[in-house]
Short mmCIF file of the C-alpha atoms (twelve columns), coordinates in Angstrom:
data_MODEL
# 
_entry.id   MODEL 
# 
loop_
_atom_site.group_PDB 
_atom_site.id 
_atom_site.type_symbol 
_atom_site.label_atom_id 
_atom_site.label_alt_id 
_atom_site.label_comp_id 
_atom_site.label_asym_id 
_atom_site.label_seq_id 
_atom_site.Cartn_x 
_atom_site.Cartn_y 
_atom_site.Cartn_z 
_atom_site.pdbx_PDB_model_num 
ATOM 1   C CA . MET A 1   -0.088  0.002   -0.044  1 
ATOM 2   C CA . ALA A 2   1.407   3.360   -0.941  1 
ATOM 3   C CA . ALA A 3   2.424   5.669   1.989   1 
ATOM 4   C CA . LEU A 4   -0.110  8.299   0.784   1 
ATOM 5   C CA . GLU A 5   -3.032  5.766   0.925   1 
ATOM 6   C CA . LYS A 6   -1.781  4.192   4.206   1 
ATOM 7   C CA . ARG A 7   -1.597  7.741   5.921   1 
ATOM 8   C CA . TYR A 8   -5.230  8.531   4.904   1 
ATOM 9   C CA . PHE A 9   -6.733  5.361   5.871   1 
ATOM 10  C CA . ASN A 10  -5.072  5.394   9.286   1 
ATOM 11  C CA . LYS A 11  -6.604  8.731   10.007  1 
ATOM 12  C CA . LEU A 12  -10.091 7.499   8.684   1 
ATOM 13  C CA . TYR A 13  -9.828  4.262   10.771  1 
ATOM 14  C CA . PHE A 14  -9.101  6.347   13.809  1 
ATOM 15  C CA . ALA A 15  -12.093 8.497   13.224  1 
ATOM 16  C CA . ILE A 16  -14.376 5.376   12.584  1 
ATOM 17  C CA . THR A 17  -12.860 3.711   15.732  1 
ATOM 18  C CA . MET A 18  -13.753 6.662   17.881  1 
ATOM 19  C CA . LEU A 19  -17.209 7.019   16.474  1 
ATOM 20  C CA . LEU A 20  -17.833 3.428   17.307  1 
ATOM 21  C CA . GLY A 21  -16.495 3.979   20.831  1 
ATOM 22  C CA . VAL A 22  -19.112 6.884   21.110  1 
ATOM 23  C CA . ILE A 23  -21.879 4.716   19.947  1 
ATOM 24  C CA . VAL A 24  -20.886 1.896   22.469  1 
ATOM 25  C CA . THR A 25  -20.508 4.425   25.205  1 
ATOM 26  C CA . GLY A 26  -23.870 5.981   24.261  1 
ATOM 27  C CA . ILE A 27  -25.664 2.543   24.509  1 
ATOM 28  C CA . VAL A 28  -23.933 1.734   27.856  1 
ATOM 29  C CA . GLY A 29  -24.551 5.135   29.294  1 
ATOM 30  C CA . PHE A 30  -28.302 5.176   28.460  1 
ATOM 31  C CA . MET A 31  -28.847 1.688   29.773  1 
ATOM 32  C CA . TYR A 32  -27.068 2.642   33.099  1 
ATOM 33  C CA . ILE A 33  -28.272 6.235   33.526  1 
ATOM 34  C CA . GLU A 34  -31.764 5.809   32.105  1 
ATOM 35  C CA . GLY A 35  -32.434 2.115   32.477  1 
ATOM 36  C CA . TYR A 36  -33.175 1.862   28.809  1 
ATOM 37  C CA . SER A 37  -33.138 -1.495  26.947  1 
ATOM 38  C CA . VAL A 38  -30.423 -2.319  24.446  1 
ATOM 39  C CA . ALA A 39  -32.696 -1.400  21.525  1 
ATOM 40  C CA . GLU A 40  -33.973 1.967   23.150  1 
ATOM 41  C CA . ALA A 41  -30.251 2.871   23.916  1 
ATOM 42  C CA . PHE A 42  -29.186 2.178   20.450  1 
ATOM 43  C CA . TYR A 43  -32.078 4.335   18.994  1 
ATOM 44  C CA . MET A 44  -31.341 7.295   21.427  1 
ATOM 45  C CA . THR A 45  -27.646 7.186   20.733  1 
ATOM 46  C CA . VAL A 46  -28.132 7.227   16.895  1 
ATOM 47  C CA . ILE A 47  -30.554 10.133  16.955  1 
ATOM 48  C CA . VAL A 48  -28.170 12.092  19.276  1 
ATOM 49  C CA . ILE A 49  -25.066 11.489  17.077  1 
ATOM 50  C CA . SER A 50  -27.029 12.221  13.897  1 
ATOM 51  C CA . THR A 51  -28.602 15.350  15.544  1 
ATOM 52  C CA . VAL A 52  -31.964 14.622  13.700  1 
ATOM 53  C CA . GLY A 53  -33.949 16.150  16.598  1 
ATOM 54  C CA . LEU A 54  -36.464 13.225  17.163  1 
ATOM 55  C CA . SER A 55  -38.009 12.875  20.519  1 
ATOM 56  C CA . SER A 56  -36.561 10.797  23.278  1 
ATOM 57  C CA . VAL A 57  -37.949 7.302   24.287  1 
ATOM 58  C CA . HIS A 58  -38.811 8.532   27.865  1 
ATOM 59  C CA . ASP A 59  -38.410 11.693  29.700  1 
ATOM 60  C CA . LEU A 60  -34.717 12.229  30.678  1 
ATOM 61  C CA . SER A 61  -33.285 12.669  34.189  1 
ATOM 62  C CA . PRO A 62  -30.993 15.493  34.860  1 
ATOM 63  C CA . ASP A 63  -27.967 13.212  34.609  1 
ATOM 64  C CA . GLY A 64  -29.391 11.892  31.332  1 
ATOM 65  C CA . ARG A 65  -29.529 15.555  29.894  1 
ATOM 66  C CA . ILE A 66  -25.883 16.043  30.956  1 
ATOM 67  C CA . PHE A 67  -24.807 12.789  29.413  1 
ATOM 68  C CA . ILE A 68  -26.583 13.701  26.037  1 
ATOM 69  C CA . SER A 69  -25.000 17.053  25.858  1 
ATOM 70  C CA . ILE A 70  -21.518 15.392  26.351  1 
ATOM 71  C CA . LEU A 71  -22.338 12.826  23.800  1 
ATOM 72  C CA . ILE A 72  -23.531 15.391  21.232  1 
ATOM 73  C CA . LEU A 73  -20.228 17.473  21.654  1 
ATOM 74  C CA . VAL A 74  -17.975 14.489  21.339  1 
ATOM 75  C CA . SER A 75  -19.841 13.052  18.459  1 
ATOM 76  C CA . LEU A 76  -19.712 16.446  16.607  1 
ATOM 77  C CA . ILE A 77  -15.906 16.788  17.051  1 
ATOM 78  C CA . ILE A 78  -15.316 13.297  15.713  1 
ATOM 79  C CA . VAL A 79  -17.683 13.579  12.708  1 
ATOM 80  C CA . THR A 80  -16.121 17.021  11.812  1 
ATOM 81  C CA . TYR A 81  -12.750 15.451  12.179  1 
ATOM 82  C CA . GLY A 82  -13.670 12.730  9.670   1 
ATOM 83  C CA . LEU A 83  -15.245 15.146  7.197   1 
ATOM 84  C CA . THR A 84  -12.124 17.384  7.511   1 
ATOM 85  C CA . ILE A 85  -9.548  14.708  6.497   1 
ATOM 86  C CA . THR A 86  -11.727 13.376  3.791   1 
ATOM 87  C CA . SER A 87  -12.296 16.728  2.311   1 
ATOM 88  C CA . SER A 88  -8.653  17.707  2.716   1 
ATOM 89  C CA . PHE A 89  -7.652  14.331  0.989   1 
ATOM 90  C CA . ILE A 90  -9.852  15.364  -1.988  1 
ATOM 91  C CA . LEU A 91  -9.063  19.147  -2.129  1 
ATOM 92  C CA . ASP A 92  -5.345  18.785  -1.719  1 
ATOM 93  C CA . GLY A 93  -5.132  16.471  -4.690  1 
ATOM 94  C CA . ASP A 94  -4.213  13.438  -2.599  1 
ATOM 95  C CA . LEU A 95  -7.175  11.439  -4.155  1 
ATOM 96  C CA . LYS A 96  -5.863  12.145  -7.532  1 
ATOM 97  C CA . LYS A 97  -2.432  10.875  -6.543  1 
ATOM 98  C CA . LEU A 98  -3.940  7.809   -5.039  1 
ATOM 99  C CA . LEU A 99  -5.913  7.031   -8.119  1 
ATOM 100 C CA . LYS A 100 -2.804  7.526   -10.340 1 
ATOM 101 C CA . ILE A 101 -0.870  5.218   -8.135  1 
ATOM 102 C CA . ARG A 102 -3.573  2.542   -8.376  1 
ATOM 103 C CA . LYS A 103 -3.716  2.905   -12.131 1 
ATOM 104 C CA . LEU A 104 0.104   2.464   -12.374 1 
ATOM 105 C CA . LYS A 105 -0.117  -0.740  -10.239 1 
ATOM 106 C CA . GLN A 106 -2.723  -2.198  -12.520 1 
ATOM 107 C CA . LYS A 107 -0.590  -1.423  -15.703 1 
ATOM 108 C CA . ILE A 108 2.522   -2.989  -13.977 1 
ATOM 109 C CA . SER A 109 0.655   -6.081  -12.779 1 
ATOM 110 C CA . ALA A 110 -0.430  -6.516  -16.522 1 
ATOM 111 C CA . LEU A 111 3.094   -6.442  -17.909 1 
ATOM 112 C CA . SER A 112 5.126   -9.502  -19.029 1 
ATOM 113 C CA . GLY A 113 8.608   -9.624  -20.398 1 
ATOM 114 C CA . HIS A 114 9.442   -6.190  -19.199 1 
ATOM 115 C CA . VAL A 115 12.617  -4.724  -17.774 1 
ATOM 116 C CA . ILE A 116 12.992  -3.398  -14.248 1 
ATOM 117 C CA . VAL A 117 15.356  -0.289  -13.834 1 
ATOM 118 C CA . THR A 118 16.333  0.465   -10.260 1 
ATOM 119 C CA . GLY A 119 17.464  4.069   -9.998  1 
ATOM 120 C CA . TYR A 120 16.446  7.031   -12.038 1 
ATOM 121 C CA . GLY A 121 19.723  8.922   -12.101 1 
ATOM 122 C CA . ARG A 122 21.719  9.686   -15.131 1 
ATOM 123 C CA . ASN A 123 22.558  6.095   -16.072 1 
ATOM 124 C CA . GLY A 124 19.023  4.960   -15.253 1 
ATOM 125 C CA . ARG A 125 17.441  7.663   -17.365 1 
ATOM 126 C CA . GLN A 126 19.721  6.883   -20.291 1 
ATOM 127 C CA . ALA A 127 18.768  3.082   -20.028 1 
ATOM 128 C CA . CYS A 128 14.975  4.105   -20.029 1 
ATOM 129 C CA . GLU A 129 15.306  6.286   -22.984 1 
ATOM 130 C CA . TYR A 130 17.049  3.593   -25.008 1 
ATOM 131 C CA . LEU A 131 14.385  0.952   -23.880 1 
ATOM 132 C CA . LYS A 132 11.631  3.450   -24.919 1 
ATOM 133 C CA . LYS A 133 13.189  3.898   -28.386 1 
ATOM 134 C CA . GLN A 134 13.246  0.063   -28.673 1 
ATOM 135 C CA . HIS A 135 9.568   -0.089  -27.766 1 
ATOM 136 C CA . SER A 136 10.394  -2.130  -24.507 1 
ATOM 137 C CA . ASP A 137 8.190   -2.021  -21.587 1 
ATOM 138 C CA . TYR A 138 10.072  -1.048  -18.368 1 
ATOM 139 C CA . VAL A 139 9.291   -0.121  -14.659 1 
ATOM 140 C CA . VAL A 140 11.386  2.325   -12.719 1 
ATOM 141 C CA . ILE A 141 12.014  1.780   -8.941  1 
ATOM 142 C CA . GLU A 142 13.084  4.976   -7.183  1 
ATOM 143 C CA . SER A 143 13.178  6.288   -3.536  1 
ATOM 144 C CA . LYS A 144 14.797  9.673   -3.681  1 
ATOM 145 C CA . PRO A 145 11.833  12.211  -2.954  1 
ATOM 146 C CA . GLU A 146 13.330  14.854  -5.443  1 
ATOM 147 C CA . VAL A 147 13.389  12.240  -8.297  1 
ATOM 148 C CA . MET A 148 9.999   10.961  -7.432  1 
ATOM 149 C CA . GLU A 149 8.585   14.398  -7.704  1 
ATOM 150 C CA . ALA A 150 9.940   14.605  -11.275 1 
ATOM 151 C CA . LEU A 151 8.666   11.149  -12.133 1 
ATOM 152 C CA . ARG A 152 5.053   12.092  -10.750 1 
ATOM 153 C CA . LEU A 153 4.948   14.775  -13.414 1 
ATOM 154 C CA . THR A 154 5.607   12.323  -16.272 1 
ATOM 155 C CA . THR A 155 2.871   10.569  -18.190 1 
ATOM 156 C CA . ASP A 156 4.726   7.717   -19.973 1 
ATOM 157 C CA . VAL A 157 6.902   6.251   -17.199 1 
ATOM 158 C CA . LEU A 158 5.718   3.395   -15.010 1 
ATOM 159 C CA . TYR A 159 7.300   3.773   -11.664 1 
ATOM 160 C CA . ILE A 160 7.295   2.617   -8.010  1 
ATOM 161 C CA . ASP A 161 8.287   4.695   -5.109  1 
ATOM 162 C CA . GLY A 162 10.293  2.399   -2.813  1 
ATOM 163 C CA . ASP A 163 13.570  0.627   -1.833  1 
ATOM 164 C CA . ALA A 164 14.734  -1.641  -4.648  1 
ATOM 165 C CA . THR A 165 16.565  -3.921  -2.161  1 
ATOM 166 C CA . ARG A 166 13.166  -4.961  -0.568  1 
ATOM 167 C CA . ASP A 167 11.495  -8.199  -1.803  1 
ATOM 168 C CA . ASP A 168 7.977   -6.654  -1.673  1 
ATOM 169 C CA . ILE A 169 9.031   -3.689  -3.937  1 
ATOM 170 C CA . LEU A 170 10.631  -5.968  -6.481  1 
ATOM 171 C CA . MET A 171 7.551   -8.072  -6.375  1 
ATOM 172 C CA . GLU A 172 5.305   -5.119  -6.838  1 
ATOM 173 C CA . ALA A 173 7.513   -4.282  -9.965  1 
ATOM 174 C CA . GLY A 174 6.556   -7.640  -11.407 1 
ATOM 175 C CA . ILE A 175 9.843   -9.307  -11.076 1 
ATOM 176 C CA . MET A 176 8.380   -12.750 -11.474 1 
ATOM 177 C CA . ASN A 177 7.160   -11.745 -14.957 1 
ATOM 178 C CA . ALA A 178 10.094  -9.532  -15.883 1 
ATOM 179 C CA . SER A 179 12.743  -10.633 -18.498 1 
ATOM 180 C CA . ALA A 180 15.552  -8.432  -17.241 1 
ATOM 181 C CA . LEU A 181 16.726  -6.066  -14.439 1 
ATOM 182 C CA . ILE A 182 19.130  -3.088  -14.806 1 
ATOM 183 C CA . THR A 183 20.321  -1.808  -11.530 1 
ATOM 184 C CA . THR A 184 21.987  1.751   -11.701 1 
ATOM 185 C CA . LEU A 185 22.035  2.747   -7.856  1 
ATOM 186 C CA . PRO A 186 24.980  5.007   -6.971  1 
ATOM 187 C CA . ASN A 187 26.051  2.804   -4.148  1 
ATOM 188 C CA . ASP A 188 27.859  -0.533  -5.227  1 
ATOM 189 C CA . ALA A 189 26.692  -2.253  -1.981  1 
ATOM 190 C CA . ASP A 190 23.095  -1.531  -2.782  1 
ATOM 191 C CA . ASN A 191 23.633  -2.895  -6.419  1 
ATOM 192 C CA . VAL A 192 25.027  -6.171  -4.777  1 
ATOM 193 C CA . PHE A 193 21.958  -6.497  -2.539  1 
ATOM 194 C CA . VAL A 194 19.516  -5.874  -5.398  1 
ATOM 195 C CA . VAL A 195 21.274  -8.578  -7.585  1 
ATOM 196 C CA . LEU A 196 21.244  -11.017 -4.780  1 
ATOM 197 C CA . THR A 197 17.608  -10.237 -3.900  1 
ATOM 198 C CA . ALA A 198 16.338  -10.337 -7.529  1 
ATOM 199 C CA . LYS A 199 18.307  -13.544 -8.315  1 
ATOM 200 C CA . GLY A 200 16.811  -15.259 -5.390  1 
ATOM 201 C CA . ILE A 201 13.346  -14.342 -6.332  1 
ATOM 202 C CA . ASN A 202 13.671  -14.944 -10.161 1 
ATOM 203 C CA . PRO A 203 16.807  -16.996 -11.009 1 
ATOM 204 C CA . SER A 204 16.126  -16.880 -14.770 1 
ATOM 205 C CA . LEU A 205 16.300  -13.087 -14.747 1 
ATOM 206 C CA . LYS A 206 18.897  -11.354 -16.894 1 
ATOM 207 C CA . ILE A 207 20.715  -8.678  -14.720 1 
ATOM 208 C CA . ILE A 208 22.867  -5.845  -15.706 1 
ATOM 209 C CA . SER A 209 24.395  -3.902  -12.886 1 
ATOM 210 C CA . ARG A 210 26.472  -0.750  -12.647 1 
ATOM 211 C CA . ALA A 211 29.729  -0.569  -10.732 1 
ATOM 212 C CA . SER A 212 31.628  2.443   -9.409  1 
ATOM 213 C CA . GLU A 213 34.792  0.733   -7.962  1 
ATOM 214 C CA . ASP A 214 36.961  -1.805  -9.547  1 
ATOM 215 C CA . SER A 215 36.855  -3.913  -6.389  1 
ATOM 216 C CA . SER A 216 33.064  -4.201  -6.748  1 
ATOM 217 C CA . PHE A 217 33.207  -5.700  -10.194 1 
ATOM 218 C CA . MET A 218 33.746  -9.299  -9.148  1 
ATOM 219 C CA . LYS A 219 31.414  -9.096  -5.927  1 
ATOM 220 C CA . ILE A 220 28.460  -7.998  -8.176  1 
ATOM 221 C CA . LYS A 221 29.296  -10.859 -10.590 1 
ATOM 222 C CA . ARG A 222 29.439  -13.328 -7.924  1 
ATOM 223 C CA . ALA A 223 26.072  -12.077 -6.553  1 
ATOM 224 C CA . GLY A 224 24.478  -13.125 -9.973  1 
ATOM 225 C CA . ALA A 225 24.728  -10.271 -12.347 1 
ATOM 226 C CA . ASP A 226 25.159  -11.394 -16.087 1 
ATOM 227 C CA . ASN A 227 26.922  -8.171  -16.934 1 
ATOM 228 C CA . VAL A 228 28.667  -5.476  -14.927 1 
ATOM 229 C CA . ILE A 229 29.038  -2.111  -16.425 1 
ATOM 230 C CA . MET A 230 31.389  0.629   -15.070 1 
ATOM 231 C CA . PRO A 231 30.217  3.910   -16.783 1 
ATOM 232 C CA . ASP A 232 33.099  5.990   -15.729 1 
ATOM 233 C CA . LYS A 233 35.667  3.682   -17.181 1 
ATOM 234 C CA . ILE A 234 33.779  3.055   -20.356 1 
ATOM 235 C CA . GLY A 235 33.475  6.955   -20.689 1 
ATOM 236 C CA . GLY A 236 37.312  7.293   -20.384 1 
ATOM 237 C CA . ILE A 237 38.087  4.614   -22.917 1 
ATOM 238 C CA . HIS A 238 35.494  6.000   -25.303 1 
ATOM 239 C CA . MET A 239 37.050  9.418   -25.184 1 
ATOM 240 C CA . ALA A 240 40.684  8.060   -25.659 1 
ATOM 241 C CA . SER A 241 39.399  5.873   -28.554 1 
ATOM 242 C CA . LEU A 242 38.197  9.053   -30.198 1 
ATOM 243 C CA . ILE A 243 41.779  10.244  -30.492 1 
ATOM 244 C CA . ALA A 244 43.234  6.929   -31.613 1 
ATOM 245 C CA . HIS A 245 40.305  5.855   -33.915 1 
ATOM 246 C CA . PRO A 246 38.001  8.854   -34.250 1 
ATOM 247 C CA . ASP A 247 36.424  7.911   -37.469 1 
ATOM 248 C CA . VAL A 248 35.550  4.274   -36.314 1 
ATOM 249 C CA . LEU A 249 34.161  5.471   -33.111 1 
ATOM 250 C CA . GLU A 250 32.023  8.161   -34.832 1 
ATOM 251 C CA . PHE A 251 30.724  5.561   -37.273 1 
ATOM 252 C CA . ILE A 252 29.684  3.489   -34.424 1 
ATOM 253 C CA . ASP A 253 27.985  6.290   -32.775 1 
ATOM 254 C CA . VAL A 254 26.073  7.010   -35.871 1 
ATOM 255 C CA . ILE A 255 24.812  3.637   -36.499 1 
ATOM 256 C CA . THR A 256 23.869  3.113   -32.797 1 
ATOM 257 C CA . GLY A 257 22.454  6.468   -32.125 1 
ATOM 258 C CA . ARG A 258 20.465  7.346   -35.233 1 
ATOM 259 C CA . ALA A 259 16.874  6.151   -35.630 1 
ATOM 260 C CA . SER A 260 17.523  5.351   -39.318 1 
ATOM 261 C CA . PHE A 261 19.928  2.544   -38.563 1 
ATOM 262 C CA . ASP A 262 19.231  -0.629  -36.503 1 
ATOM 263 C CA . LEU A 263 21.887  -2.863  -35.105 1 
ATOM 264 C CA . GLU A 264 20.004  -5.912  -33.999 1 
ATOM 265 C CA . GLU A 265 20.290  -9.280  -32.463 1 
ATOM 266 C CA . ILE A 266 18.115  -12.056 -33.902 1 
ATOM 267 C CA . SER A 267 17.773  -15.429 -32.071 1 
ATOM 268 C CA . PHE A 268 17.018  -18.399 -34.263 1 
ATOM 269 C CA . ALA A 269 15.205  -19.964 -31.274 1 
ATOM 270 C CA . GLU A 270 12.481  -17.538 -31.978 1 
ATOM 271 C CA . CYS A 271 12.464  -18.012 -35.739 1 
ATOM 272 C CA . ARG A 272 10.354  -20.591 -37.808 1 
ATOM 273 C CA . GLU A 273 11.491  -24.143 -37.722 1 
ATOM 274 C CA . GLU A 274 12.034  -24.280 -41.511 1 
ATOM 275 C CA . PHE A 275 15.084  -22.236 -41.150 1 
ATOM 276 C CA . ILE A 276 16.779  -24.206 -38.522 1 
ATOM 277 C CA . GLY A 277 19.535  -26.516 -39.962 1 
ATOM 278 C CA . LYS A 278 19.889  -24.350 -43.111 1 
ATOM 279 C CA . LEU A 279 23.081  -22.580 -44.513 1 
ATOM 280 C CA . LEU A 280 23.220  -18.872 -43.823 1 
ATOM 281 C CA . GLY A 281 23.378  -18.151 -47.540 1 
ATOM 282 C CA . ASP A 282 20.308  -20.287 -48.431 1 
ATOM 283 C CA . ILE A 283 17.900  -18.387 -46.156 1 
ATOM 284 C CA . GLU A 284 16.053  -16.178 -48.650 1 
ATOM 285 C CA . PRO A 285 14.723  -13.747 -46.259 1 
ATOM 286 C CA . ILE A 286 18.244  -12.853 -45.234 1 
ATOM 287 C CA . SER A 287 19.829  -12.883 -48.657 1 
ATOM 288 C CA . LYS A 288 17.191  -10.856 -50.159 1 
ATOM 289 C CA . SER A 289 16.643  -8.376  -47.245 1 
ATOM 290 C CA . GLY A 290 19.596  -6.061  -47.909 1 
ATOM 291 C CA . VAL A 291 20.666  -6.341  -44.405 1 
ATOM 292 C CA . ASN A 292 24.148  -7.109  -43.452 1 
ATOM 293 C CA . VAL A 293 24.958  -10.016 -41.222 1 
ATOM 294 C CA . ILE A 294 27.921  -8.678  -39.336 1 
ATOM 295 C CA . GLY A 295 28.525  -11.493 -36.861 1 
ATOM 296 C CA . ILE A 296 26.883  -14.413 -35.062 1 
ATOM 297 C CA . LYS A 297 26.979  -16.193 -31.759 1 
ATOM 298 C CA . THR A 298 27.358  -19.946 -31.995 1 
ATOM 299 C CA . HIS A 299 25.628  -22.588 -29.940 1 
ATOM 300 C CA . GLU A 300 29.085  -23.085 -28.147 1 
ATOM 301 C CA . GLY A 301 28.971  -19.214 -27.096 1 
ATOM 302 C CA . THR A 302 31.726  -18.143 -29.409 1 
ATOM 303 C CA . TYR A 303 31.455  -15.124 -31.759 1 
ATOM 304 C CA . LYS A 304 32.213  -14.992 -35.449 1 
ATOM 305 C CA . VAL A 305 32.656  -11.759 -37.376 1 
ATOM 306 C CA . ASN A 306 31.257  -11.812 -41.004 1 
ATOM 307 C CA . PRO A 307 30.140  -15.339 -40.949 1 
ATOM 308 C CA . PRO A 308 30.636  -17.275 -44.305 1 
ATOM 309 C CA . ASP A 309 27.281  -18.321 -46.315 1 
ATOM 310 C CA . ASN A 310 28.080  -21.981 -45.481 1 
ATOM 311 C CA . THR A 311 27.539  -21.371 -41.682 1 
ATOM 312 C CA . VAL A 312 24.822  -23.764 -40.412 1 
ATOM 313 C CA . MET A 313 22.049  -22.147 -38.411 1 
ATOM 314 C CA . THR A 314 21.060  -23.988 -35.290 1 
ATOM 315 C CA . GLU A 315 18.218  -23.218 -32.736 1 
ATOM 316 C CA . SER A 316 20.887  -21.616 -30.507 1 
ATOM 317 C CA . THR A 317 22.540  -19.370 -33.149 1 
ATOM 318 C CA . LYS A 318 22.130  -15.597 -32.750 1 
ATOM 319 C CA . LEU A 319 22.667  -13.182 -35.673 1 
ATOM 320 C CA . PHE A 320 23.873  -9.642  -35.304 1 
ATOM 321 C CA . VAL A 321 22.478  -7.619  -38.287 1 
ATOM 322 C CA . LEU A 322 22.936  -4.001  -39.327 1 
ATOM 323 C CA . GLY A 323 20.700  -2.165  -41.742 1 
ATOM 324 C CA . ALA A 324 18.159  0.460   -42.152 1 
ATOM 325 C CA . SER A 325 15.312  0.397   -39.574 1 
ATOM 326 C CA . GLY A 326 12.580  -0.645  -42.165 1 
ATOM 327 C CA . GLU A 327 14.796  -3.371  -43.593 1 
ATOM 328 C CA . VAL A 328 15.715  -4.780  -40.347 1 
ATOM 329 C CA . GLY A 329 12.127  -4.795  -39.097 1 
ATOM 330 C CA . LYS A 330 10.944  -6.622  -42.209 1 
ATOM 331 C CA . LEU A 331 13.536  -9.270  -41.940 1 
ATOM 332 C CA . ILE A 332 12.626  -10.067 -38.286 1 
ATOM 333 C CA . LYS A 333 9.023   -10.440 -39.367 1 
ATOM 334 C CA . ALA A 334 9.942   -12.645 -42.343 1 
ATOM 335 C CA . LEU A 335 12.029  -14.982 -40.069 1 
ATOM 336 C CA . ARG A 336 9.358   -15.253 -37.405 1 
# 
């Protein structure tokens, strides 16, 4: 339950509990002071609390009149309190926030094969932007108040306000149905904990983790991450490479950063059975697509650049293709 929802209902439960306490007190009081039956005492309590002004069951004693006066004042305070917190909940926009949270939860629970991104800092936002370009579903887990305020203003990001190291938050993000998790938390220890927790819940989950320190690389790997990325180190290498091989790096930046080009991975496990066991050069959808097969990953897990046409395609083969976005999209549809 969201903190906002919990806070409101705690106040409402308190008001309801107090009102029930007044009703019980009224019934007991009328039975003791006026000698009413249970039914008569309940009737009198209800008409006093509701202030409808109906006549009493019997003429009241002086003690009974004092008791009714106190009962009216207390019940008015409690009812006013209940109405105040309800109207405040609506007028302050909390109701709108609550409805948005519930709508987000419904969308998240309906996802399958999505990516969970923990942390919405610089690296997390970059990962989300790329996933969005690839039309992949993703859910962000963030706990920093200032970042959450920015997320609440968005309309196209599914998010959860919470600590990604907690099992219940990961379950809320749909980890059992997710295909991958990207953890970009600034603290390496937190990333290790997220990896351990996520792998424990869903062992088949593909996990990519950020690391800041060299000493954390193997710790995160041992925790269960499939890949560990060190953004600062990659940035430095990239900048140095621009000096040694500027045109090569710029070319790679062009083909990976422009919408008109696609560098895609195609798994033959997801392709039609008729293509399994065929030679690469004999598969017409590939040879006639105009798309370049720049590499493959074999069933042994080795990589080959510019594979020859006589390469046999197995169910575990993965192709790496480069081409115009439209051509790559058509090829994927033709193979599947």
